[in-house]
PDB file of C-alpha atoms in Angstrom:
ATOM      1  CA  MET J 125      40.432 -99.731 -13.701  1.00 87.00           C
ATOM      2  CA  PRO J 126      39.586 -96.334 -12.121  1.00 90.00           C
ATOM      3  CA  SER J 127      37.062 -94.307 -14.122  1.00 95.00           C
ATOM      4  CA  THR J 128      34.408 -91.689 -13.447  1.00 96.00           C
ATOM      5  CA  ALA J 129      31.174 -90.811 -15.221  1.00 97.00           C
ATOM      6  CA  ALA J 130      28.195 -88.474 -14.969  1.00 97.00           C
ATOM      7  CA  VAL J 131      24.600 -89.181 -15.953  1.00 97.00           C
ATOM      8  CA  ARG J 132      22.112 -86.353 -16.331  1.00 97.00           C
ATOM      9  CA  ALA J 133      18.331 -86.463 -16.644  1.00 96.00           C
ATOM     10  CA  ASP J 134      16.794 -83.639 -18.670  1.00 95.00           C
ATOM     11  CA  PRO J 135      13.225 -82.380 -18.206  1.00 93.00           C
ATOM     12  CA  ASP J 136      12.260 -83.714 -21.647  1.00 93.00           C
ATOM     13  CA  GLY J 137      12.880 -87.269 -20.446  1.00 92.00           C
ATOM     14  CA  HIS J 138      16.200 -87.771 -22.199  1.00 95.00           C
ATOM     15  CA  PHE J 139      19.418 -88.804 -20.449  1.00 97.00           C
ATOM     16  CA  ARG J 140      22.969 -87.685 -21.119  1.00 97.00           C
ATOM     17  CA  VAL J 141      25.943 -89.831 -20.191  1.00 97.00           C
ATOM     18  CA  ARG J 142      29.283 -88.033 -19.958  1.00 97.00           C
ATOM     19  CA  ILE J 143      32.555 -89.931 -19.620  1.00 97.00           C
ATOM     20  CA  GLY J 144      36.087 -89.280 -20.833  1.00 95.00           C
ATOM     21  CA  ALA J 145      36.275 -92.595 -22.665  1.00 94.00           C
ATOM     22  CA  SER J 146      37.333 -93.086 -26.281  1.00 93.00           C
ATOM     23  CA  ASP J 147      36.026 -95.221 -29.104  1.00 90.00           C
ATOM     24  CA  ILE J 148      38.931 -96.432 -31.235  1.00 89.00           C
ATOM     25  CA  GLY J 149      36.616 -98.343 -33.530  1.00 87.00           C
ATOM     26  CA  THR J 150      35.711-101.122 -31.103  1.00 86.00           C
ATOM     27  CA  GLY J 151      32.080-100.116 -30.552  1.00 89.00           C
ATOM     28  CA  ALA J 152      32.488 -98.386 -27.177  1.00 92.00           C
ATOM     29  CA  TRP J 153      29.947 -95.710 -28.108  1.00 93.00           C
ATOM     30  CA  THR J 154      27.318 -98.341 -28.831  1.00 95.00           C
ATOM     31  CA  ALA J 155      28.128-100.536 -25.823  1.00 95.00           C
ATOM     32  CA  LEU J 156      28.062 -97.619 -23.365  1.00 97.00           C
ATOM     33  CA  THR J 157      24.694 -96.480 -24.726  1.00 97.00           C
ATOM     34  CA  GLN J 158      23.305 -99.966 -24.189  1.00 97.00           C
ATOM     35  CA  ILE J 159      24.808-100.234 -20.708  1.00 97.00           C
ATOM     36  CA  ALA J 160      23.399 -96.859 -19.661  1.00 97.00           C
ATOM     37  CA  ALA J 161      19.966 -97.619 -21.109  1.00 97.00           C
ATOM     38  CA  ASP J 162      19.853-100.924 -19.249  1.00 96.00           C
ATOM     39  CA  ALA J 163      20.959 -99.345 -15.959  1.00 97.00           C
ATOM     40  CA  LEU J 164      18.395 -96.548 -16.339  1.00 96.00           C
ATOM     41  CA  SER J 165      15.632 -98.871 -17.598  1.00 95.00           C
ATOM     42  CA  GLN J 166      15.184 -96.548 -20.572  1.00 95.00           C
ATOM     43  CA  PRO J 167      15.075 -97.174 -24.334  1.00 96.00           C
ATOM     44  CA  VAL J 168      18.373 -96.492 -26.082  1.00 96.00           C
ATOM     45  CA  GLU J 169      16.682 -93.725 -28.088  1.00 96.00           C
ATOM     46  CA  ARG J 170      16.481 -91.648 -24.903  1.00 96.00           C
ATOM     47  CA  VAL J 171      20.145 -92.090 -23.965  1.00 97.00           C
ATOM     48  CA  HIS J 172      22.871 -89.885 -25.436  1.00 97.00           C
ATOM     49  CA  VAL J 173      26.525 -90.631 -24.713  1.00 96.00           C
ATOM     50  CA  GLU J 174      29.284 -88.003 -24.805  1.00 96.00           C
ATOM     51  CA  ILE J 175      32.873 -89.289 -24.941  1.00 95.00           C
ATOM     52  CA  GLY J 176      36.254 -88.337 -26.350  1.00 91.00           C
ATOM     53  CA  ASP J 177      36.840 -85.012 -24.589  1.00 92.00           C
ATOM     54  CA  THR J 178      39.206 -84.222 -21.724  1.00 92.00           C
ATOM     55  CA  ALA J 179      36.580 -81.863 -20.314  1.00 95.00           C
ATOM     56  CA  LEU J 180      34.449 -84.904 -19.458  1.00 95.00           C
ATOM     57  CA  PRO J 181      34.801 -86.933 -16.237  1.00 95.00           C
ATOM     58  CA  ALA J 182      38.183 -88.662 -16.254  1.00 93.00           C
ATOM     59  CA  ALA J 183      38.210 -92.296 -17.347  1.00 92.00           C
ATOM     60  CA  ARG J 184      40.572 -95.119 -18.163  1.00 89.00           C
ATOM     61  CA  PHE J 185      42.199 -95.033 -21.601  1.00 89.00           C
ATOM     62  CA  ALA J 186      41.239 -97.550 -24.279  1.00 88.00           C
ATOM     63  CA  GLY J 187      43.647-100.426 -23.802  1.00 87.00           C
ATOM     64  CA  GLY J 188      44.431-103.604 -21.950  1.00 87.00           C
ATOM     65  CA  SER J 189      40.979-105.007 -22.758  1.00 88.00           C
ATOM     66  CA  THR J 190      39.586-103.025 -19.806  1.00 89.00           C
ATOM     67  CA  GLY J 191      37.542-100.313 -21.515  1.00 91.00           C
ATOM     68  CA  THR J 192      33.991-101.646 -21.342  1.00 93.00           C
ATOM     69  CA  ALA J 193      34.420-103.072 -17.837  1.00 93.00           C
ATOM     70  CA  SER J 194      35.928 -99.858 -16.434  1.00 94.00           C
ATOM     71  CA  TRP J 195      33.752 -97.306 -18.217  1.00 95.00           C
ATOM     72  CA  GLY J 196      30.599 -99.368 -17.923  1.00 95.00           C
ATOM     73  CA  THR J 197      31.015 -99.795 -14.174  1.00 95.00           C
ATOM     74  CA  ALA J 198      31.311 -96.026 -13.706  1.00 97.00           C
ATOM     75  CA  VAL J 199      28.275 -95.421 -15.936  1.00 97.00           C
ATOM     76  CA  VAL J 200      26.168 -97.989 -14.062  1.00 97.00           C
ATOM     77  CA  ASP J 201      27.183 -96.485 -10.715  1.00 96.00           C
ATOM     78  CA  ALA J 202      26.150 -92.999 -11.884  1.00 97.00           C
ATOM     79  CA  ALA J 203      22.896 -94.320 -13.339  1.00 97.00           C
ATOM     80  CA  ARG J 204      21.977 -96.086 -10.116  1.00 96.00           C
ATOM     81  CA  ARG J 205      22.685 -92.951  -8.083  1.00 96.00           C
ATOM     82  CA  LEU J 206      20.510 -90.925 -10.447  1.00 96.00           C
ATOM     83  CA  ARG J 207      17.669 -93.414 -10.146  1.00 95.00           C
ATOM     84  CA  THR J 208      17.859 -93.110  -6.349  1.00 95.00           C
ATOM     85  CA  GLN J 209      17.507 -89.336  -6.661  1.00 94.00           C
ATOM     86  CA  LEU J 210      14.549 -89.759  -9.005  1.00 92.00           C
ATOM     87  CA  LEU J 211      12.841 -92.115  -6.573  1.00 91.00           C
ATOM     88  CA  ASP J 212      13.161 -89.465  -3.864  1.00 91.00           C
ATOM     89  CA  LEU J 213      11.438 -87.030  -6.240  1.00 91.00           C
ATOM     90  CA  ASP J 214       8.725 -89.557  -7.205  1.00 88.00           C
ATOM     91  CA  GLY J 215      10.180 -89.710 -10.711  1.00 85.00           C
ATOM     92  CA  VAL J 216       9.641 -86.006 -11.415  1.00 89.00           C
ATOM     93  CA  ILE J 217      12.634 -84.415 -13.127  1.00 90.00           C
ATOM     94  CA  PRO J 218      13.094 -80.786 -11.998  1.00 91.00           C
ATOM     95  CA  ALA J 219      13.183 -78.005 -14.579  1.00 90.00           C
ATOM     96  CA  GLU J 220      16.930 -77.561 -14.156  1.00 91.00           C
ATOM     97  CA  GLY J 221      17.537 -81.267 -14.660  1.00 91.00           C
ATOM     98  CA  LEU J 222      19.184 -83.773 -12.369  1.00 94.00           C
ATOM     99  CA  GLU J 223      22.706 -85.212 -12.400  1.00 95.00           C
ATOM    100  CA  ALA J 224      24.639 -87.905 -10.552  1.00 96.00           C
ATOM    101  CA  GLN J 225      28.312 -88.874 -10.525  1.00 96.00           C
ATOM    102  CA  GLY J 226      29.612 -92.429 -10.537  1.00 95.00           C
ATOM    103  CA  GLU J 227      32.963 -94.141 -10.387  1.00 95.00           C
ATOM    104  CA  ALA J 228      34.751 -97.435 -10.847  1.00 94.00           C
ATOM    105  CA  GLY J 229      37.751 -98.650  -8.895  1.00 89.00           C
ATOM    106  CA  MET J 230      39.803-101.778  -8.533  1.00 86.00           C
ATOM    107  CA  ASN J 231      37.581-104.782  -7.927  1.00 87.00           C
ATOM    108  CA  PRO J 232      38.367-106.230  -4.461  1.00 87.00           C
ATOM    109  CA  GLU J 233      37.066-109.620  -5.598  1.00 88.00           C
ATOM    110  CA  ALA J 234      39.975-109.831  -8.042  1.00 86.00           C
ATOM    111  CA  GLU J 235      42.310-110.569  -5.125  1.00 88.00           C
ATOM    112  CA  ARG J 236      40.644-113.919  -4.439  1.00 92.00           C
ATOM    113  CA  LEU J 237      38.963-114.859  -7.732  1.00 92.00           C
ATOM    114  CA  SER J 238      40.210-115.347 -11.286  1.00 90.00           C
ATOM    115  CA  MET J 239      38.524-112.998 -13.719  1.00 89.00           C
ATOM    116  CA  HIS J 240      40.357-113.742 -16.932  1.00 92.00           C
ATOM    117  CA  SER J 241      38.974-114.159 -20.397  1.00 94.00           C
ATOM    118  CA  PHE J 242      39.679-117.493 -22.054  1.00 94.00           C
ATOM    119  CA  GLY J 243      39.874-118.644 -25.652  1.00 95.00           C
ATOM    120  CA  ALA J 244      40.451-121.812 -27.661  1.00 97.00           C
ATOM    121  CA  HIS J 245      42.021-121.349 -31.094  1.00 97.00           C
ATOM    122  CA  PHE J 246      42.114-123.692 -34.064  1.00 98.00           C
ATOM    123  CA  ALA J 247      44.032-123.169 -37.299  1.00 98.00           C
ATOM    124  CA  GLU J 248      44.359-125.008 -40.601  1.00 98.00           C
ATOM    125  CA  VAL J 249      47.514-124.221 -42.568  1.00 97.00           C
ATOM    126  CA  ARG J 250      48.928-125.217 -45.930  1.00 97.00           C
ATOM    127  CA  VAL J 251      52.681-125.170 -46.449  1.00 95.00           C
ATOM    128  CA  ASP J 252      54.071-125.318 -49.987  1.00 93.00           C
ATOM    129  CA  ALA J 253      56.563-128.187 -50.111  1.00 89.00           C
ATOM    130  CA  ASP J 254      58.864-126.342 -52.552  1.00 89.00           C
ATOM    131  CA  THR J 255      58.712-122.683 -51.499  1.00 90.00           C
ATOM    132  CA  CYS J 256      57.664-123.143 -47.826  1.00 91.00           C
ATOM    133  CA  GLU J 257      55.038-120.442 -48.229  1.00 93.00           C
ATOM    134  CA  VAL J 258      52.412-120.692 -45.497  1.00 96.00           C
ATOM    135  CA  ARG J 259      48.724-120.049 -46.108  1.00 96.00           C
ATOM    136  CA  VAL J 260      45.929-120.130 -43.539  1.00 98.00           C
ATOM    137  CA  PRO J 261      42.619-121.093 -45.175  1.00 98.00           C
ATOM    138  CA  ARG J 262      40.642-121.467 -41.921  1.00 98.00           C
ATOM    139  CA  LEU J 263      40.666-120.130 -38.377  1.00 98.00           C
ATOM    140  CA  LEU J 264      38.257-120.811 -35.531  1.00 98.00           C
ATOM    141  CA  GLY J 265      38.110-119.054 -32.161  1.00 98.00           C
ATOM    142  CA  VAL J 266      35.804-119.972 -29.278  1.00 98.00           C
ATOM    143  CA  TYR J 267      35.792-117.637 -26.295  1.00 97.00           C
ATOM    144  CA  ALA J 268      34.591-117.148 -22.739  1.00 96.00           C
ATOM    145  CA  ILE J 269      34.425-113.373 -22.321  1.00 95.00           C
ATOM    146  CA  GLY J 270      31.629-112.914 -19.805  1.00 95.00           C
ATOM    147  CA  ARG J 271      28.400-111.231 -20.839  1.00 95.00           C
ATOM    148  CA  VAL J 272      28.486-109.961 -24.404  1.00 95.00           C
ATOM    149  CA  ILE J 273      26.931-106.486 -24.513  1.00 95.00           C
ATOM    150  CA  ASN J 274      26.677-106.246 -28.285  1.00 95.00           C
ATOM    151  CA  PRO J 275      27.194-109.436 -30.347  1.00 95.00           C
ATOM    152  CA  LYS J 276      27.950-107.554 -33.563  1.00 95.00           C
ATOM    153  CA  THR J 277      30.705-105.323 -32.161  1.00 93.00           C
ATOM    154  CA  ALA J 278      32.124-108.142 -30.006  1.00 94.00           C
ATOM    155  CA  ARG J 279      32.345-110.445 -33.003  1.00 95.00           C
ATOM    156  CA  SER J 280      34.047-107.707 -35.007  1.00 94.00           C
ATOM    157  CA  GLN J 281      36.622-107.231 -32.242  1.00 94.00           C
ATOM    158  CA  LEU J 282      37.384-110.936 -32.114  1.00 96.00           C
ATOM    159  CA  LEU J 283      37.586-111.187 -35.916  1.00 96.00           C
ATOM    160  CA  GLY J 284      40.010-108.276 -35.927  1.00 95.00           C
ATOM    161  CA  ALA J 285      42.067-109.803 -33.125  1.00 96.00           C
ATOM    162  CA  MET J 286      42.361-113.118 -34.939  1.00 97.00           C
ATOM    163  CA  THR J 287      43.398-111.300 -38.106  1.00 97.00           C
ATOM    164  CA  MET J 288      46.067-109.505 -36.086  1.00 97.00           C
ATOM    165  CA  GLY J 289      47.171-112.864 -34.675  1.00 97.00           C
ATOM    166  CA  LEU J 290      47.548-114.235 -38.204  1.00 98.00           C
ATOM    167  CA  SER J 291      49.539-111.143 -39.119  1.00 97.00           C
ATOM    168  CA  MET J 292      51.694-111.633 -36.018  1.00 97.00           C
ATOM    169  CA  ALA J 293      52.348-115.267 -36.925  1.00 97.00           C
ATOM    170  CA  LEU J 294      53.292-114.844 -40.574  1.00 97.00           C
ATOM    171  CA  HIS J 295      54.113-111.249 -41.435  1.00 96.00           C
ATOM    172  CA  GLU J 296      54.885-108.654 -38.801  1.00 96.00           C
ATOM    173  CA  GLU J 297      58.497-108.093 -37.790  1.00 95.00           C
ATOM    174  CA  SER J 298      60.388-105.036 -36.583  1.00 94.00           C
ATOM    175  CA  VAL J 299      63.986-104.882 -37.789  1.00 93.00           C
ATOM    176  CA  ILE J 300      66.439-102.833 -35.718  1.00 94.00           C
ATOM    177  CA  ASP J 301      69.540-101.150 -37.150  1.00 94.00           C
ATOM    178  CA  SER J 302      72.153-102.184 -34.589  1.00 93.00           C
ATOM    179  CA  ARG J 303      74.330 -99.179 -35.428  1.00 94.00           C
ATOM    180  CA  PHE J 304      71.754 -96.531 -34.579  1.00 93.00           C
ATOM    181  CA  GLY J 305      69.131 -98.378 -32.516  1.00 93.00           C
ATOM    182  CA  ASP J 306      66.402 -97.302 -34.922  1.00 92.00           C
ATOM    183  CA  TYR J 307      63.844 -99.258 -36.915  1.00 92.00           C
ATOM    184  CA  VAL J 308      64.788-100.030 -40.494  1.00 93.00           C
ATOM    185  CA  ASN J 309      61.231-100.863 -41.562  1.00 93.00           C
ATOM    186  CA  HIS J 310      59.328 -98.039 -39.902  1.00 87.00           C
ATOM    187  CA  ASP J 311      56.639 -97.683 -42.563  1.00 89.00           C
ATOM    188  CA  PHE J 312      54.196 -99.912 -44.423  1.00 89.00           C
ATOM    189  CA  ALA J 313      56.599-100.202 -47.354  1.00 89.00           C
ATOM    190  CA  GLY J 314      58.843-102.434 -45.255  1.00 90.00           C
ATOM    191  CA  TYR J 315      56.608-103.591 -42.408  1.00 94.00           C
ATOM    192  CA  HIS J 316      54.137-106.103 -43.774  1.00 93.00           C
ATOM    193  CA  ILE J 317      50.718-106.648 -42.228  1.00 95.00           C
ATOM    194  CA  ALA J 318      48.044-109.092 -43.314  1.00 94.00           C
ATOM    195  CA  ALA J 319      45.957-107.921 -46.274  1.00 93.00           C
ATOM    196  CA  ASN J 320      42.660-109.316 -47.566  1.00 93.00           C
ATOM    197  CA  ALA J 321      44.403-111.936 -49.687  1.00 93.00           C
ATOM    198  CA  ASP J 322      46.218-113.286 -46.602  1.00 94.00           C
ATOM    199  CA  VAL J 323      43.052-113.908 -44.608  1.00 96.00           C
ATOM    200  CA  GLY J 324      40.912-116.964 -45.263  1.00 96.00           C
ATOM    201  CA  ALA J 325      37.715-118.036 -43.522  1.00 97.00           C
ATOM    202  CA  ILE J 326      37.458-116.968 -39.886  1.00 97.00           C
ATOM    203  CA  ASP J 327      34.759-118.284 -37.584  1.00 97.00           C
ATOM    204  CA  VAL J 328      34.094-116.783 -34.142  1.00 97.00           C
ATOM    205  CA  SER J 329      31.818-117.940 -31.353  1.00 96.00           C
ATOM    206  CA  TRP J 330      31.556-117.659 -27.577  1.00 97.00           C
ATOM    207  CA  ILE J 331      29.894-119.374 -24.671  1.00 95.00           C
ATOM    208  CA  ASP J 332      27.368-117.634 -22.456  1.00 89.00           C
ATOM    209  CA  GLU J 333      28.857-116.749 -19.086  1.00 91.00           C
ATOM    210  CA  GLU J 334      27.319-115.231 -15.994  1.00 89.00           C
ATOM    211  CA  ASP J 335      29.665-114.117 -13.219  1.00 90.00           C
ATOM    212  CA  PRO J 336      28.271-111.745 -10.557  1.00 88.00           C
ATOM    213  CA  HIS J 337      31.750-111.047  -9.162  1.00 92.00           C
ATOM    214  CA  LEU J 338      33.139-109.339 -12.267  1.00 92.00           C
ATOM    215  CA  ASN J 339      31.345-105.972 -12.397  1.00 94.00           C
ATOM    216  CA  PRO J 340      27.723-104.769 -12.652  1.00 94.00           C
ATOM    217  CA  MET J 341      27.522-105.794 -16.318  1.00 95.00           C
ATOM    218  CA  GLY J 342      29.309-109.137 -15.980  1.00 94.00           C
ATOM    219  CA  VAL J 343      31.716-108.345 -18.819  1.00 94.00           C
ATOM    220  CA  LYS J 344      35.305-109.399 -19.416  1.00 93.00           C
ATOM    221  CA  GLY J 345      37.922-108.162 -21.851  1.00 91.00           C
ATOM    222  CA  ALA J 346      37.427-109.121 -25.495  1.00 92.00           C
ATOM    223  CA  GLY J 347      39.823-106.892 -27.400  1.00 87.00           C
ATOM    224  CA  GLU J 348      43.068-108.823 -27.290  1.00 92.00           C
ATOM    225  CA  ILE J 349      42.235-112.402 -26.299  1.00 94.00           C
ATOM    226  CA  GLY J 350      42.134-113.440 -29.969  1.00 94.00           C
ATOM    227  CA  ILE J 351      45.634-112.299 -30.936  1.00 94.00           C
ATOM    228  CA  VAL J 352      48.256-114.371 -29.142  1.00 88.00           C
ATOM    229  CA  GLY J 353      46.278-117.610 -29.186  1.00 94.00           C
ATOM    230  CA  THR J 354      45.797-117.365 -32.933  1.00 97.00           C
ATOM    231  CA  ALA J 355      49.512-116.899 -33.552  1.00 96.00           C
ATOM    232  CA  ALA J 356      50.274-119.900 -31.335  1.00 96.00           C
ATOM    233  CA  ALA J 357      47.671-122.071 -33.095  1.00 98.00           C
ATOM    234  CA  ILE J 358      49.162-121.222 -36.490  1.00 98.00           C
ATOM    235  CA  ALA J 359      52.670-122.040 -35.268  1.00 97.00           C
ATOM    236  CA  ASN J 360      51.400-125.356 -33.902  1.00 97.00           C
ATOM    237  CA  ALA J 361      49.693-126.118 -37.212  1.00 98.00           C
ATOM    238  CA  VAL J 362      52.912-125.390 -39.116  1.00 97.00           C
ATOM    239  CA  HIS J 363      54.702-127.803 -36.792  1.00 96.00           C
ATOM    240  CA  ASP J 364      52.050-130.436 -37.424  1.00 96.00           C
ATOM    241  CA  ALA J 365      52.415-129.991 -41.194  1.00 95.00           C
ATOM    242  CA  THR J 366      56.217-129.880 -41.386  1.00 94.00           C
ATOM    243  CA  GLY J 367      57.638-131.234 -38.137  1.00 93.00           C
ATOM    244  CA  ILE J 368      59.484-127.944 -37.704  1.00 93.00           C
ATOM    245  CA  ARG J 369      58.992-126.010 -34.495  1.00 94.00           C
ATOM    246  CA  VAL J 370      59.415-122.273 -35.164  1.00 93.00           C
ATOM    247  CA  ARG J 371      59.776-120.346 -31.920  1.00 91.00           C
ATOM    248  CA  ASP J 372      60.555-116.891 -33.286  1.00 91.00           C
ATOM    249  CA  LEU J 373      57.762-115.051 -35.063  1.00 95.00           C
ATOM    250  CA  PRO J 374      57.028-114.361 -37.817  1.00 96.00           C
ATOM    251  CA  ILE J 375      57.283-117.758 -39.489  1.00 96.00           C
ATOM    252  CA  ARG J 376      59.395-116.628 -42.448  1.00 91.00           C
ATOM    253  CA  LEU J 377      60.300-118.794 -45.435  1.00 90.00           C
ATOM    254  CA  ASP J 378      63.958-119.046 -44.399  1.00 88.00           C
ATOM    255  CA  ARG J 379      63.004-120.430 -40.983  1.00 88.00           C
ATOM    256  CA  LEU J 380      61.436-123.411 -42.754  1.00 89.00           C
ATOM    257  CA  LEU J 381      63.593-123.762 -45.882  1.00 85.00           C
ATOM    258  CA  TRP J 382      66.897-124.470 -44.191  1.00 75.00           C
ATOM    259  CA  GLN J 383      65.363-127.303 -42.143  1.00 76.00           C
ATOM    260  CA  LEU J 384      63.328-128.839 -44.960  1.00 70.00           C
ATOM    261  CA  GLY J 385      66.346-128.864 -47.216  1.00 62.00           C
TER     262      GLY J 385
END
């Protein structure tokens, strides 16, 4: 998605990356530092990223699993332009510093090639024969998400997504008051999300992918691919255990009890 960035070289040999991105806890700050360092062929200790301010070059918001691809492309473009300027100056950074602007736009290759992330989800469930309570002791997700910039932050995103998928499958439900068109359970007292006790063992892995048509980094979206597939896998596992196909989430007790008798 469209984004812009600026990369500046300071006389002391450090580099500043400025982009109006945001880190909502998904590791964007870390990933962008790594992307810039790689594009500049500099150690990460010399790269300083500034984000989260509307005064910075405008960039895509954090959402739709497009952050790293959009922001990273703009950063790489700016870094490459800066390196071209430095080559013209024989690598000598002027006293006032040097800056280059970069941008990312819609990828024309997307019109003829598929660039989706893919995931395979596996769930083990236990359904109490008397109460119809559902527990999920094990989840496994295997993904194809392009080049992984930072394994630790990527794994955390996928773990979080799978936890959200479990929460989607078993707990989360918005209840509308038909008289007023407002939510009845608009706080955490009435809207249940998965807590530690609801989450069993979760295993995450991915395959190594290399696709030169994606973007300069070869990355795909990783933020949301783990959610919907996990919910579907849990629903399929409940069907395998009980023979009951629940098509409306969450899988509440009453949606199993009346059919089990």
